Amino acid sequence: MRRTISILLLSIAFAACDKVYINGDLDGMWRLESVVYPDSTSTPDQIYYSFQRHLVQVSRHDGTELPKRFLGNLDYRGATLSMSNFHSFPLEKYPATIEMLKEFHLYSDSTTFNVVTLNEERLILENGERIYTLRKW
């Protein structure tokens, strides 16, 4: 009896300590390195996309003020990744406007990307007119 309880408690302890990454290599913080437009290339500075479970956070850390951040919904299905419904962070009562999201190279409150490359170090997203290259941070 005592042995059974010990094994049960040990199993629960190991299960509780295991991190669950439902998005595989996508989960974590990524630094936006470049955005290729049809007629130009942008190399943003200090812009980060963070993915965890069903949330995405876009943030800018320029060192002069508090980081600008927006949280949104994430829908990742392997070959596609959708981000939508962005709100200011800390959570305020107002949604992010398209003008606010442009700073993060997002031009709609709901954007769907094709996942071109995803591994432990690099993420390349494409949405028809733009190609985003990100590096794991």
PDB file of C-alpha atoms in Angstrom:
ATOM      1  CA  MET A   1       0.000   0.000   0.000  1.00  0.00           C
ATOM      2  CA  ARG A   2       2.736   2.394   0.989  1.00  0.00           C
ATOM      3  CA  ARG A   3       4.704   1.560  -2.134  1.00  0.00           C
ATOM      4  CA  THR A   4       1.660   2.210  -4.336  1.00  0.00           C
ATOM      5  CA  ILE A   5       1.065   5.610  -2.759  1.00  0.00           C
ATOM      6  CA  SER A   6       4.752   6.515  -3.145  1.00  0.00           C
ATOM      7  CA  ILE A   7       4.714   5.562  -6.838  1.00  0.00           C
ATOM      8  CA  LEU A   8       1.492   7.517  -7.366  1.00  0.00           C
ATOM      9  CA  LEU A   9       2.887  10.657  -5.677  1.00  0.00           C
ATOM     10  CA  LEU A  10       6.143  10.391  -7.628  1.00  0.00           C
ATOM     11  CA  SER A  11       4.222  10.093 -10.905  1.00  0.00           C
ATOM     12  CA  ILE A  12       2.144  13.164 -10.072  1.00  0.00           C
ATOM     13  CA  ALA A  13       5.277  15.144  -9.176  1.00  0.00           C
ATOM     14  CA  PHE A  14       6.962  14.333 -12.490  1.00  0.00           C
ATOM     15  CA  ALA A  15       3.816  15.099 -14.474  1.00  0.00           C
ATOM     16  CA  ALA A  16       3.337  18.451 -12.716  1.00  0.00           C
ATOM     17  CA  CYS A  17       6.896  19.568 -13.485  1.00  0.00           C
ATOM     18  CA  ASP A  18       6.705  18.800 -17.197  1.00  0.00           C
ATOM     19  CA  LYS A  19       6.239  21.887 -19.387  1.00  0.00           C
ATOM     20  CA  VAL A  20       3.573  21.603 -22.045  1.00  0.00           C
ATOM     21  CA  TYR A  21       4.462  23.273 -25.330  1.00  0.00           C
ATOM     22  CA  ILE A  22       1.385  22.809 -27.467  1.00  0.00           C
ATOM     23  CA  ASN A  23       2.944  24.722 -30.373  1.00  0.00           C
ATOM     24  CA  GLY A  24       6.250  22.831 -30.498  1.00  0.00           C
ATOM     25  CA  ASP A  25       9.188  24.938 -31.732  1.00  0.00           C
ATOM     26  CA  LEU A  26       6.920  27.971 -32.208  1.00  0.00           C
ATOM     27  CA  ASP A  27       6.497  28.602 -28.472  1.00  0.00           C
ATOM     28  CA  GLY A  28       8.851  31.223 -27.067  1.00  0.00           C
ATOM     29  CA  MET A  29      10.145  34.686 -27.906  1.00  0.00           C
ATOM     30  CA  TRP A  30      11.219  35.594 -31.446  1.00  0.00           C
ATOM     31  CA  ARG A  31      13.053  38.708 -32.643  1.00  0.00           C
ATOM     32  CA  LEU A  32      11.834  40.147 -35.942  1.00  0.00           C
ATOM     33  CA  GLU A  33      14.918  40.438 -38.173  1.00  0.00           C
ATOM     34  CA  SER A  34      13.423  41.490 -41.494  1.00  0.00           C
ATOM     35  CA  VAL A  35      10.227  42.047 -43.432  1.00  0.00           C
ATOM     36  CA  VAL A  36      10.449  41.773 -47.209  1.00  0.00           C
ATOM     37  CA  TYR A  37       7.839  43.843 -49.049  1.00  0.00           C
ATOM     38  CA  PRO A  38       7.214  43.661 -52.817  1.00  0.00           C
ATOM     39  CA  ASP A  39       9.359  46.776 -53.385  1.00  0.00           C
ATOM     40  CA  SER A  40      11.641  47.005 -50.316  1.00  0.00           C
ATOM     41  CA  THR A  41      13.056  45.293 -47.231  1.00  0.00           C
ATOM     42  CA  SER A  42      12.715  46.554 -43.668  1.00  0.00           C
ATOM     43  CA  THR A  43      15.062  45.566 -40.835  1.00  0.00           C
ATOM     44  CA  PRO A  44      13.111  46.444 -37.674  1.00  0.00           C
ATOM     45  CA  ASP A  45      14.906  47.138 -34.419  1.00  0.00           C
ATOM     46  CA  GLN A  46      13.863  45.619 -31.097  1.00  0.00           C
ATOM     47  CA  ILE A  47      10.519  44.118 -32.207  1.00  0.00           C
ATOM     48  CA  TYR A  48       9.584  40.775 -30.672  1.00  0.00           C
ATOM     49  CA  TYR A  49       6.793  38.275 -31.266  1.00  0.00           C
ATOM     50  CA  SER A  50       6.135  35.871 -28.381  1.00  0.00           C
ATOM     51  CA  PHE A  51       3.984  32.765 -28.762  1.00  0.00           C
ATOM     52  CA  GLN A  52       2.647  30.691 -25.873  1.00  0.00           C
ATOM     53  CA  ARG A  53      -0.304  28.320 -25.937  1.00  0.00           C
ATOM     54  CA  HIS A  54      -3.134  30.284 -27.659  1.00  0.00           C
ATOM     55  CA  LEU A  55      -1.661  33.768 -27.140  1.00  0.00           C
ATOM     56  CA  VAL A  56       0.654  36.010 -29.116  1.00  0.00           C
ATOM     57  CA  GLN A  57       2.357  39.124 -27.746  1.00  0.00           C
ATOM     58  CA  VAL A  58       4.002  41.699 -29.973  1.00  0.00           C
ATOM     59  CA  SER A  59       6.348  44.101 -28.221  1.00  0.00           C
ATOM     60  CA  ARG A  60       8.935  46.784 -28.864  1.00  0.00           C
ATOM     61  CA  HIS A  61      11.841  47.324 -26.476  1.00  0.00           C
ATOM     62  CA  ASP A  62      13.722  50.464 -27.415  1.00  0.00           C
ATOM     63  CA  GLY A  63      15.260  51.138 -23.994  1.00  0.00           C
ATOM     64  CA  THR A  64      13.903  54.675 -23.672  1.00  0.00           C
ATOM     65  CA  GLU A  65      10.504  53.926 -22.177  1.00  0.00           C
ATOM     66  CA  LEU A  66       8.336  51.061 -21.013  1.00  0.00           C
ATOM     67  CA  PRO A  67       7.945  48.439 -23.728  1.00  0.00           C
ATOM     68  CA  LYS A  68       4.939  48.786 -26.015  1.00  0.00           C
ATOM     69  CA  ARG A  69       2.979  45.536 -25.954  1.00  0.00           C
ATOM     70  CA  PHE A  70      -0.164  44.069 -27.427  1.00  0.00           C
ATOM     71  CA  LEU A  71      -1.700  40.665 -26.727  1.00  0.00           C
ATOM     72  CA  GLY A  72      -3.725  38.751 -29.282  1.00  0.00           C
ATOM     73  CA  ASN A  73      -5.235  35.369 -30.031  1.00  0.00           C
ATOM     74  CA  LEU A  74      -3.069  32.729 -31.703  1.00  0.00           C
ATOM     75  CA  ASP A  75      -4.334  29.932 -33.911  1.00  0.00           C
ATOM     76  CA  TYR A  76      -1.450  27.700 -35.026  1.00  0.00           C
ATOM     77  CA  ARG A  77      -2.208  24.709 -37.233  1.00  0.00           C
ATOM     78  CA  GLY A  78       1.227  23.620 -38.425  1.00  0.00           C
ATOM     79  CA  ALA A  79       1.179  25.070 -41.942  1.00  0.00           C
ATOM     80  CA  THR A  80      -0.695  28.253 -41.000  1.00  0.00           C
ATOM     81  CA  LEU A  81      -0.527  30.723 -38.154  1.00  0.00           C
ATOM     82  CA  SER A  82      -3.245  33.316 -37.459  1.00  0.00           C
ATOM     83  CA  MET A  83      -3.051  36.286 -35.088  1.00  0.00           C
ATOM     84  CA  SER A  84      -6.136  38.323 -34.211  1.00  0.00           C
ATOM     85  CA  ASN A  85      -7.989  40.470 -31.645  1.00  0.00           C
ATOM     86  CA  PHE A  86      -5.044  42.459 -30.297  1.00  0.00           C
ATOM     87  CA  HIS A  87      -5.489  44.476 -27.098  1.00  0.00           C
ATOM     88  CA  SER A  88      -3.136  46.733 -25.192  1.00  0.00           C
ATOM     89  CA  PHE A  89      -1.041  45.196 -22.429  1.00  0.00           C
ATOM     90  CA  PRO A  90      -1.359  45.371 -19.492  1.00  0.00           C
ATOM     91  CA  LEU A  91      -4.906  44.540 -20.426  1.00  0.00           C
ATOM     92  CA  GLU A  92      -6.792  47.754 -20.827  1.00  0.00           C
ATOM     93  CA  LYS A  93     -10.303  48.253 -22.090  1.00  0.00           C
ATOM     94  CA  TYR A  94      -9.366  49.227 -25.629  1.00  0.00           C
ATOM     95  CA  PRO A  95      -8.362  47.084 -28.592  1.00  0.00           C
ATOM     96  CA  ALA A  96      -5.287  47.879 -30.652  1.00  0.00           C
ATOM     97  CA  THR A  97      -5.963  49.939 -33.753  1.00  0.00           C
ATOM     98  CA  ILE A  98      -4.416  49.153 -37.114  1.00  0.00           C
ATOM     99  CA  GLU A  99      -2.313  52.306 -36.719  1.00  0.00           C
ATOM    100  CA  MET A 100      -0.895  50.938 -33.452  1.00  0.00           C
ATOM    101  CA  LEU A 101      -0.125  47.547 -35.033  1.00  0.00           C
ATOM    102  CA  LYS A 102       1.730  49.032 -38.020  1.00  0.00           C
ATOM    103  CA  GLU A 103       4.712  49.646 -35.759  1.00  0.00           C
ATOM    104  CA  PHE A 104       4.979  45.842 -35.507  1.00  0.00           C
ATOM    105  CA  HIS A 105       4.580  45.357 -39.292  1.00  0.00           C
ATOM    106  CA  LEU A 106       1.030  44.089 -38.860  1.00  0.00           C
ATOM    107  CA  TYR A 107      -1.511  45.755 -41.131  1.00  0.00           C
ATOM    108  CA  SER A 108      -4.740  44.179 -39.945  1.00  0.00           C
ATOM    109  CA  ASP A 109      -6.235  43.079 -36.632  1.00  0.00           C
ATOM    110  CA  SER A 110      -6.528  39.599 -38.114  1.00  0.00           C
ATOM    111  CA  THR A 111      -3.555  38.267 -40.073  1.00  0.00           C
ATOM    112  CA  THR A 112      -2.944  34.746 -41.376  1.00  0.00           C
ATOM    113  CA  PHE A 113       0.525  33.565 -42.403  1.00  0.00           C
ATOM    114  CA  ASN A 114       1.856  30.492 -44.153  1.00  0.00           C
ATOM    115  CA  VAL A 115       4.656  28.946 -42.115  1.00  0.00           C
ATOM    116  CA  VAL A 116       7.538  28.568 -44.587  1.00  0.00           C
ATOM    117  CA  THR A 117      10.242  27.540 -42.100  1.00  0.00           C
ATOM    118  CA  LEU A 118      10.055  26.687 -38.410  1.00  0.00           C
ATOM    119  CA  ASN A 119      12.869  25.162 -36.398  1.00  0.00           C
ATOM    120  CA  GLU A 120      14.632  25.798 -33.088  1.00  0.00           C
ATOM    121  CA  GLU A 121      16.397  28.902 -34.436  1.00  0.00           C
ATOM    122  CA  ARG A 122      14.452  30.405 -37.337  1.00  0.00           C
ATOM    123  CA  LEU A 123      10.854  31.221 -38.242  1.00  0.00           C
ATOM    124  CA  ILE A 124       9.864  32.440 -41.702  1.00  0.00           C
ATOM    125  CA  LEU A 125       6.278  33.545 -42.274  1.00  0.00           C
ATOM    126  CA  GLU A 126       4.652  34.583 -45.553  1.00  0.00           C
ATOM    127  CA  ASN A 127       1.258  36.152 -46.144  1.00  0.00           C
ATOM    128  CA  GLY A 128       1.245  36.661 -49.893  1.00  0.00           C
ATOM    129  CA  GLU A 129       2.712  40.133 -50.036  1.00  0.00           C
ATOM    130  CA  ARG A 130       5.243  40.107 -47.177  1.00  0.00           C
ATOM    131  CA  ILE A 131       7.855  37.666 -45.859  1.00  0.00           C
ATOM    132  CA  TYR A 132       8.799  37.898 -42.171  1.00  0.00           C
ATOM    133  CA  THR A 133      12.065  36.422 -40.880  1.00  0.00           C
ATOM    134  CA  LEU A 134      12.388  35.917 -37.122  1.00  0.00           C
ATOM    135  CA  ARG A 135      15.146  34.470 -34.938  1.00  0.00           C
ATOM    136  CA  LYS A 136      14.546  32.658 -31.636  1.00  0.00           C
ATOM    137  CA  TRP A 137      15.548  34.938 -28.780  1.00  0.00           C
TER     138      TRP A 137
END
